[in-house]
mmCIF file with all atom_site columns, C-alpha atoms in Angstrom:
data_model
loop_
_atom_site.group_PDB
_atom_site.id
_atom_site.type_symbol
_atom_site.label_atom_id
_atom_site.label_alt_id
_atom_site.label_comp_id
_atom_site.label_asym_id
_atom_site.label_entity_id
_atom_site.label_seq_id
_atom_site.pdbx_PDB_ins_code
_atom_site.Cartn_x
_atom_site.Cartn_y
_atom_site.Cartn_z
_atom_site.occupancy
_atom_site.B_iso_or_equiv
_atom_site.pdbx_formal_charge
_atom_site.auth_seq_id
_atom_site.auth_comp_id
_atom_site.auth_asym_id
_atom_site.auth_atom_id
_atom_site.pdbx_PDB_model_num
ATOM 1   C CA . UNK A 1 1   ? -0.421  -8.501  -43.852 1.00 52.00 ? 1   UNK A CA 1
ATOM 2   C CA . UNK A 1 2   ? 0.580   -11.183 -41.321 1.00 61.00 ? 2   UNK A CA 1
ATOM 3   C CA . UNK A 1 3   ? 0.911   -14.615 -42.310 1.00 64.00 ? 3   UNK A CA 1
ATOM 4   C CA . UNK A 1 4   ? -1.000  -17.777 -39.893 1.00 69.00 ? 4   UNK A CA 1
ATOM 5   C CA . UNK A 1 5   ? 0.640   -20.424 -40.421 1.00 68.00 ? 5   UNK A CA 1
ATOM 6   C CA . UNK A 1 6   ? -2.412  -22.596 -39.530 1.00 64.00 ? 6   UNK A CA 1
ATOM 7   C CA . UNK A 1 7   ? -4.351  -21.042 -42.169 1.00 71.00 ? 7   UNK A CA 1
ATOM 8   C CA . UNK A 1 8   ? -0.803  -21.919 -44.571 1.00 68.00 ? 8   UNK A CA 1
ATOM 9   C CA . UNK A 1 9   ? -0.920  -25.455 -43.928 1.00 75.00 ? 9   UNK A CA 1
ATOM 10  C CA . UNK A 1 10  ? -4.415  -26.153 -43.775 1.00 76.00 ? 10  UNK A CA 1
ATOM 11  C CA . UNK A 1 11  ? -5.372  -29.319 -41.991 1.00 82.00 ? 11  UNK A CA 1
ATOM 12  C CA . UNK A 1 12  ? -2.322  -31.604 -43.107 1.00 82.00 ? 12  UNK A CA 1
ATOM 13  C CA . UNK A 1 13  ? -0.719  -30.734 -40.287 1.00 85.00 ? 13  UNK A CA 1
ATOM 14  C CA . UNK A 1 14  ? -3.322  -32.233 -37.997 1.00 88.00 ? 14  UNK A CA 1
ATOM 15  C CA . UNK A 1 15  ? -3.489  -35.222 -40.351 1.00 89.00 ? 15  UNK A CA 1
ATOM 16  C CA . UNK A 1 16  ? 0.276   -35.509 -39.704 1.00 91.00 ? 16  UNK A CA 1
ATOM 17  C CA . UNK A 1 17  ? -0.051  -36.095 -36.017 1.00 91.00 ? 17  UNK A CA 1
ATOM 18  C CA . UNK A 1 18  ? -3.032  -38.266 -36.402 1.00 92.00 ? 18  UNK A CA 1
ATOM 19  C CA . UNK A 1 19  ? -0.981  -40.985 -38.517 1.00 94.00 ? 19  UNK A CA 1
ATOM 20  C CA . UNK A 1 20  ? 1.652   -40.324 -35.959 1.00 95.00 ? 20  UNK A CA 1
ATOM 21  C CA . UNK A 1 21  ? -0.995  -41.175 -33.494 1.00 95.00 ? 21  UNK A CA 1
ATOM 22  C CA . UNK A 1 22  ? -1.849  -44.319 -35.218 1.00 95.00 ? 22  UNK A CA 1
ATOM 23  C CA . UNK A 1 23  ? 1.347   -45.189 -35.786 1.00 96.00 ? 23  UNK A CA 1
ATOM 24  C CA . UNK A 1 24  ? 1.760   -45.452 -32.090 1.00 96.00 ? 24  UNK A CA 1
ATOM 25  C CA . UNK A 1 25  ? -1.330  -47.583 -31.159 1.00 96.00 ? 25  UNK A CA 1
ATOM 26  C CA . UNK A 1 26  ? -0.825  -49.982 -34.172 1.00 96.00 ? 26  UNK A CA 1
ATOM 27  C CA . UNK A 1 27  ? 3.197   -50.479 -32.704 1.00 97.00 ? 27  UNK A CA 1
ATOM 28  C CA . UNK A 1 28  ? 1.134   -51.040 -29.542 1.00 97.00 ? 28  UNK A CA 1
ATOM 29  C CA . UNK A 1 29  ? -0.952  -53.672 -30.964 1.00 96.00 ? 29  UNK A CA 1
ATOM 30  C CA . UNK A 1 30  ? 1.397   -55.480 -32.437 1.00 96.00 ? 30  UNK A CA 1
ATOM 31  C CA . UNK A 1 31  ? 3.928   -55.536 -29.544 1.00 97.00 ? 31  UNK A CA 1
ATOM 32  C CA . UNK A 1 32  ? 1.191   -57.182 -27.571 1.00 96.00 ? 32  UNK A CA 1
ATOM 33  C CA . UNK A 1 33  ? -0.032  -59.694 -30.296 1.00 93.00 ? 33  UNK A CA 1
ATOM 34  C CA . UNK A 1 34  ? 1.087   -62.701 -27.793 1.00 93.00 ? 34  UNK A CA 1
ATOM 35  C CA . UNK A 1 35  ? -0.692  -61.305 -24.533 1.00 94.00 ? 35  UNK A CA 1
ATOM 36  C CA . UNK A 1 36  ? -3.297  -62.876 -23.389 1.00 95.00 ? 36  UNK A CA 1
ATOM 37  C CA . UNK A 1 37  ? -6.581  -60.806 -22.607 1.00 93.00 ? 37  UNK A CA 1
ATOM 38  C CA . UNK A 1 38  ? -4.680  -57.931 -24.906 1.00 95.00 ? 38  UNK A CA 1
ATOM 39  C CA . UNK A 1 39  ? -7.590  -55.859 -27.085 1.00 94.00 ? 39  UNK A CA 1
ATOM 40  C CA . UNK A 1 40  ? -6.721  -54.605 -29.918 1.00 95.00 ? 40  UNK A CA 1
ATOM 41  C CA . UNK A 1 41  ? -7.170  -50.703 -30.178 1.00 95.00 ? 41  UNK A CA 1
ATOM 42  C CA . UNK A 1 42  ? -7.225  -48.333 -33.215 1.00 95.00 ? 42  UNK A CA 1
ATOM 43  C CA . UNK A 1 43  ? -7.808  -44.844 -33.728 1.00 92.00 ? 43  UNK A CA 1
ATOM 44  C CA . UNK A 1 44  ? -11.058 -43.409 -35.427 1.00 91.00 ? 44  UNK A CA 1
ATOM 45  C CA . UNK A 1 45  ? -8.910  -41.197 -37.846 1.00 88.00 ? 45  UNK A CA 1
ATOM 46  C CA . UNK A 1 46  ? -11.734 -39.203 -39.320 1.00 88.00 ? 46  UNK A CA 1
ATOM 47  C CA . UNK A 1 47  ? -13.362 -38.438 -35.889 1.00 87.00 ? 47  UNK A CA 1
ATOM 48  C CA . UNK A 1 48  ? -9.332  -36.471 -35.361 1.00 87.00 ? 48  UNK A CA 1
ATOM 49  C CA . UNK A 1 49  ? -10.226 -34.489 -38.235 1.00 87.00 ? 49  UNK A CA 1
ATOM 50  C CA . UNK A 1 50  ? -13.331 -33.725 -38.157 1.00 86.00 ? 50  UNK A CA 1
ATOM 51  C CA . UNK A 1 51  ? -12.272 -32.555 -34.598 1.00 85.00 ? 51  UNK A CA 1
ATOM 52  C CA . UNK A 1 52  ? -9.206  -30.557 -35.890 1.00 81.00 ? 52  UNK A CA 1
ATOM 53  C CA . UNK A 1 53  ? -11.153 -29.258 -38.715 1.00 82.00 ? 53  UNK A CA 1
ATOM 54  C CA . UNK A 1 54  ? -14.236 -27.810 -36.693 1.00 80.00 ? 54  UNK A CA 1
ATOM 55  C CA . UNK A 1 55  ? -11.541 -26.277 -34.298 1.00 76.00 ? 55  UNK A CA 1
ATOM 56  C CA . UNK A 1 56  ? -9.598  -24.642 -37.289 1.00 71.00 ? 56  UNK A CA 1
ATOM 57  C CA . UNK A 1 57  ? -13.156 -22.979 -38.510 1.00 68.00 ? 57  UNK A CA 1
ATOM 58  C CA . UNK A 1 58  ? -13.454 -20.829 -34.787 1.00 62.00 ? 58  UNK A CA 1
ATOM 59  C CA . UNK A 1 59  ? -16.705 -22.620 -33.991 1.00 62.00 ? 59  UNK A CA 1
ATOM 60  C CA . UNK A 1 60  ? -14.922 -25.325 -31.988 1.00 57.00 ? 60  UNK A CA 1
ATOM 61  C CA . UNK A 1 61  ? -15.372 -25.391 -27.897 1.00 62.00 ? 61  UNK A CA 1
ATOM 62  C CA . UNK A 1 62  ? -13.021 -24.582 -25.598 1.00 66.00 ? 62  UNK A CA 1
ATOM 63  C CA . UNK A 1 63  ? -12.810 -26.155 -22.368 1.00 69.00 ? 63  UNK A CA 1
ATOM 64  C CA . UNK A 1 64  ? -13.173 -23.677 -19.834 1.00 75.00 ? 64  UNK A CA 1
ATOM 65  C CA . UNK A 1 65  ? -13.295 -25.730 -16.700 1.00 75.00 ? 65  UNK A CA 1
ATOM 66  C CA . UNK A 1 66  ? -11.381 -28.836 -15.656 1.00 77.00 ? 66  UNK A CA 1
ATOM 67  C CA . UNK A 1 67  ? -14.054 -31.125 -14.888 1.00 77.00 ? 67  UNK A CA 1
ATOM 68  C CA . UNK A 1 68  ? -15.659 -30.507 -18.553 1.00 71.00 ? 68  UNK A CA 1
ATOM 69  C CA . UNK A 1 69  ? -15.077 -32.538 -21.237 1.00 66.00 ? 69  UNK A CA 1
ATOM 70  C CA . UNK A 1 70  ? -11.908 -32.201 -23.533 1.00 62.00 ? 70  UNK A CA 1
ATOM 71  C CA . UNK A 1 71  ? -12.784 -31.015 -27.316 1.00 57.00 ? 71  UNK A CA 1
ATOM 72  C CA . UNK A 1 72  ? -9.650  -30.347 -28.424 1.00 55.00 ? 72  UNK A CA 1
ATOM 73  C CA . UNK A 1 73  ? -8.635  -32.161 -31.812 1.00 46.00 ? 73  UNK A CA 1
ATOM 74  C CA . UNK A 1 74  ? -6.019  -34.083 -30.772 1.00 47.00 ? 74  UNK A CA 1
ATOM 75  C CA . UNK A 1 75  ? -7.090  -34.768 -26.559 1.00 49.00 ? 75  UNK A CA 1
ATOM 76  C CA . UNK A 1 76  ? -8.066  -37.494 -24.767 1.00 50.00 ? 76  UNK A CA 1
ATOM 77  C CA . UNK A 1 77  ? -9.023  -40.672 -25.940 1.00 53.00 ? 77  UNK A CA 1
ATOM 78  C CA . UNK A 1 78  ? -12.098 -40.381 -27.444 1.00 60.00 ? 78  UNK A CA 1
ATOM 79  C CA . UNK A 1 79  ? -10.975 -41.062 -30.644 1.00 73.00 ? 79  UNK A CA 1
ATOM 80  C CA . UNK A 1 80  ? -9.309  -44.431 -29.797 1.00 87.00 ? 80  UNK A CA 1
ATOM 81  C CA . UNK A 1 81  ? -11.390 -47.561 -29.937 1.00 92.00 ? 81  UNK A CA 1
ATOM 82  C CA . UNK A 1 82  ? -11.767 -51.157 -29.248 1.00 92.00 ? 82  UNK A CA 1
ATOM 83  C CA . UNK A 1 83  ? -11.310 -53.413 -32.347 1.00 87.00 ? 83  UNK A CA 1
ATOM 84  C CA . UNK A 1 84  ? -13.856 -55.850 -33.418 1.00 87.00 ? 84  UNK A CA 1
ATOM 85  C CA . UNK A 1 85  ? -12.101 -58.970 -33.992 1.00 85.00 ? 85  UNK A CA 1
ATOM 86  C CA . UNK A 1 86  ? -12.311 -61.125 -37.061 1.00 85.00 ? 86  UNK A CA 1
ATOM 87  C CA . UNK A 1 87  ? -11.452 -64.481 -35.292 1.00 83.00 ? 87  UNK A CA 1
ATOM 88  C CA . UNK A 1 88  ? -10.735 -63.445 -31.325 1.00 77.00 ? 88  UNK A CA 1
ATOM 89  C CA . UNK A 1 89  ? -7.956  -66.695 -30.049 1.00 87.00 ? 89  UNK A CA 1
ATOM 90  C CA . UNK A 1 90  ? -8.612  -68.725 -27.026 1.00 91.00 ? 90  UNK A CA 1
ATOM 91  C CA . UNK A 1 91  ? -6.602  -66.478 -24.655 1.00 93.00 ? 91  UNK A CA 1
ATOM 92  C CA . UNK A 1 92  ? -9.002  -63.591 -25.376 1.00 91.00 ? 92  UNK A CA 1
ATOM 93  C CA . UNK A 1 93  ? -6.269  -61.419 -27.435 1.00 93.00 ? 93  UNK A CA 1
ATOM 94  C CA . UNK A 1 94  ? -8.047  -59.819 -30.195 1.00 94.00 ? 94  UNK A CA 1
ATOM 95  C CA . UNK A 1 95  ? -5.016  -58.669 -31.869 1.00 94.00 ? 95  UNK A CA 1
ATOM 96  C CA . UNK A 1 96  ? -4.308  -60.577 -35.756 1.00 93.00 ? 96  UNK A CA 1
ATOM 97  C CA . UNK A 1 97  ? -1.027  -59.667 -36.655 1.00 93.00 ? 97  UNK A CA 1
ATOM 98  C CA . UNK A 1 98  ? -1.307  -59.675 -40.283 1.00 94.00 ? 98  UNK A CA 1
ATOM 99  C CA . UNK A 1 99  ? -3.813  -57.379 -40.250 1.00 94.00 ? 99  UNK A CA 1
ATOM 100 C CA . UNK A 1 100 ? -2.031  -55.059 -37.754 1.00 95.00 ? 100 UNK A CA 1
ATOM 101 C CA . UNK A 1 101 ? 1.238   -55.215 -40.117 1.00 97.00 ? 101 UNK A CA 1
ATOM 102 C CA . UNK A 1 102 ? -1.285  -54.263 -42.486 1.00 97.00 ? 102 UNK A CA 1
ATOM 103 C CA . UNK A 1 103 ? -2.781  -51.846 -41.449 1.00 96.00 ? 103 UNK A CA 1
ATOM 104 C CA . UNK A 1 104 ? 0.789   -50.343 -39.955 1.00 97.00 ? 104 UNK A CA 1
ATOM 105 C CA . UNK A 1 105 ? 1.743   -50.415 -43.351 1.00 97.00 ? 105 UNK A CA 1
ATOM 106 C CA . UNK A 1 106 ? -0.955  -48.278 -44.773 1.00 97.00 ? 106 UNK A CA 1
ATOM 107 C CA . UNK A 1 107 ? -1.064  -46.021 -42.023 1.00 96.00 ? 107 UNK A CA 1
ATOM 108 C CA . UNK A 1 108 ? 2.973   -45.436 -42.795 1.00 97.00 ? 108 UNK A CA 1
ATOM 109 C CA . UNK A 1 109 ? 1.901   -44.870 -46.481 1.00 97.00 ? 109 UNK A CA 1
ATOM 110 C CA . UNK A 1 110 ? -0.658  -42.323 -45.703 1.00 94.00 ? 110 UNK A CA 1
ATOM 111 C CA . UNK A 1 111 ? 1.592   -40.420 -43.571 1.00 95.00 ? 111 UNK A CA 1
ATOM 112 C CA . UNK A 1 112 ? 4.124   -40.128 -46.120 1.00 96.00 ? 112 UNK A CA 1
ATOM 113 C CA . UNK A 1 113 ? 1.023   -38.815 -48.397 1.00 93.00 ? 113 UNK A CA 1
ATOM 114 C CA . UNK A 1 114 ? 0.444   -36.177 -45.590 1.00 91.00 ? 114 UNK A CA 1
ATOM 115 C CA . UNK A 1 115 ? 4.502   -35.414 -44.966 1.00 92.00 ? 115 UNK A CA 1
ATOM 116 C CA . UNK A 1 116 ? 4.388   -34.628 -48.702 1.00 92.00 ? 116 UNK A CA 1
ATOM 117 C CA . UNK A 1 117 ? 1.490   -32.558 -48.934 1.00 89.00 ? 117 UNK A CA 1
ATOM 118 C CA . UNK A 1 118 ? 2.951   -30.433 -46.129 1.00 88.00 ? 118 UNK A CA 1
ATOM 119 C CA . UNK A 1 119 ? 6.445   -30.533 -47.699 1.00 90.00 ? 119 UNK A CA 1
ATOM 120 C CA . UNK A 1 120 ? 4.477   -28.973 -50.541 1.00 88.00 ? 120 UNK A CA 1
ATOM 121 C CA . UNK A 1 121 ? 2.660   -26.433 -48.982 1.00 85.00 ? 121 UNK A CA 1
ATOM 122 C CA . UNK A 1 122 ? 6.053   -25.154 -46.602 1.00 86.00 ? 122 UNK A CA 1
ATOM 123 C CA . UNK A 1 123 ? 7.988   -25.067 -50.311 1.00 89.00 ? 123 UNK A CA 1
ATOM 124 C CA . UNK A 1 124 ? 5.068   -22.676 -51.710 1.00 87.00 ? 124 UNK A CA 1
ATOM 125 C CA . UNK A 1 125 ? 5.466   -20.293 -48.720 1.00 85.00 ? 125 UNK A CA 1
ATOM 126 C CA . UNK A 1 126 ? 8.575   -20.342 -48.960 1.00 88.00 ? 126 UNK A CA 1
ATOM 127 C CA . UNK A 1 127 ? 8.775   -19.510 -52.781 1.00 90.00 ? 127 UNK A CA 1
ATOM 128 C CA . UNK A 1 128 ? 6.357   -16.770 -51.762 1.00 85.00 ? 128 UNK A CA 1
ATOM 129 C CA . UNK A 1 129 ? 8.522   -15.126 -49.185 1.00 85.00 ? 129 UNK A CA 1
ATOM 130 C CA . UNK A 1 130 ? 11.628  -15.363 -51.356 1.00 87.00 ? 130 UNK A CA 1
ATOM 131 C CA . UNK A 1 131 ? 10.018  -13.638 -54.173 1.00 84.00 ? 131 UNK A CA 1
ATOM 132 C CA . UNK A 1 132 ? 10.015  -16.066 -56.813 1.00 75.00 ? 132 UNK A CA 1
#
């Protein structure tokens, strides 16, 4: 009996590189909080799993030609939006930086939720294949 390790770690692996993903365009938004004209972006995180999970059941698409569109769970941009802005400034910059530190913040405590489920889930197969 083979062991897939995609069927061993379930989706948390695809909600690992989703934070990691947000991570990114939050650092992004907050290293342009001062240019003007800059629009805040974020990532719709449940789109990314939805994605990831309908490609982990075998039902997903596959692209099969380059000019189609790209379904995979973690391509293109489709999952990374324009943010709405609370109070936009003067200069057209729709970045708040409070809110971006906040949200960086919560994104980095999620993705230590997710690094510990997986931690969990390597440390049961690896209890399995060691017999104990």
């Amino acid at each position: 009996m083979a062991i897939s390790l995609d069927k061993a770690l379930g989706i948390h692996q695809h909600a690992l590189e989703g934070r990691v993903k947000r991570a990114e365009v939050l650092a992004n938004n907050l290293a342009n909080a001062d240019t003007p004209g800059y629009k805040a972006r974020d990532v719709d995180f449940q789109a990314m799993m939805q994605k990831a999970q309908d490609s982990m059941s075998g039902f997903g698409m596959t692209r099969t030609h380059e000019s189609h569109m790209d379904t995979s769970p973690m391509g293109a941009d489709s999952e990374l939006l324009y943010r709405v802005p609370h109070q936009p400034s003067v200069d057209g910059n729709t970045v708040d930086a409070q809110q971006e530190q906040t949200r960086f913040m919560r994104n980095a405590m999620d993705y230590q939720a997710s690094f510990q489920f997986l931690d969990g889930k390597v440390s049961g197969i690896k209890k399995a294949l060691s017999g104990q």
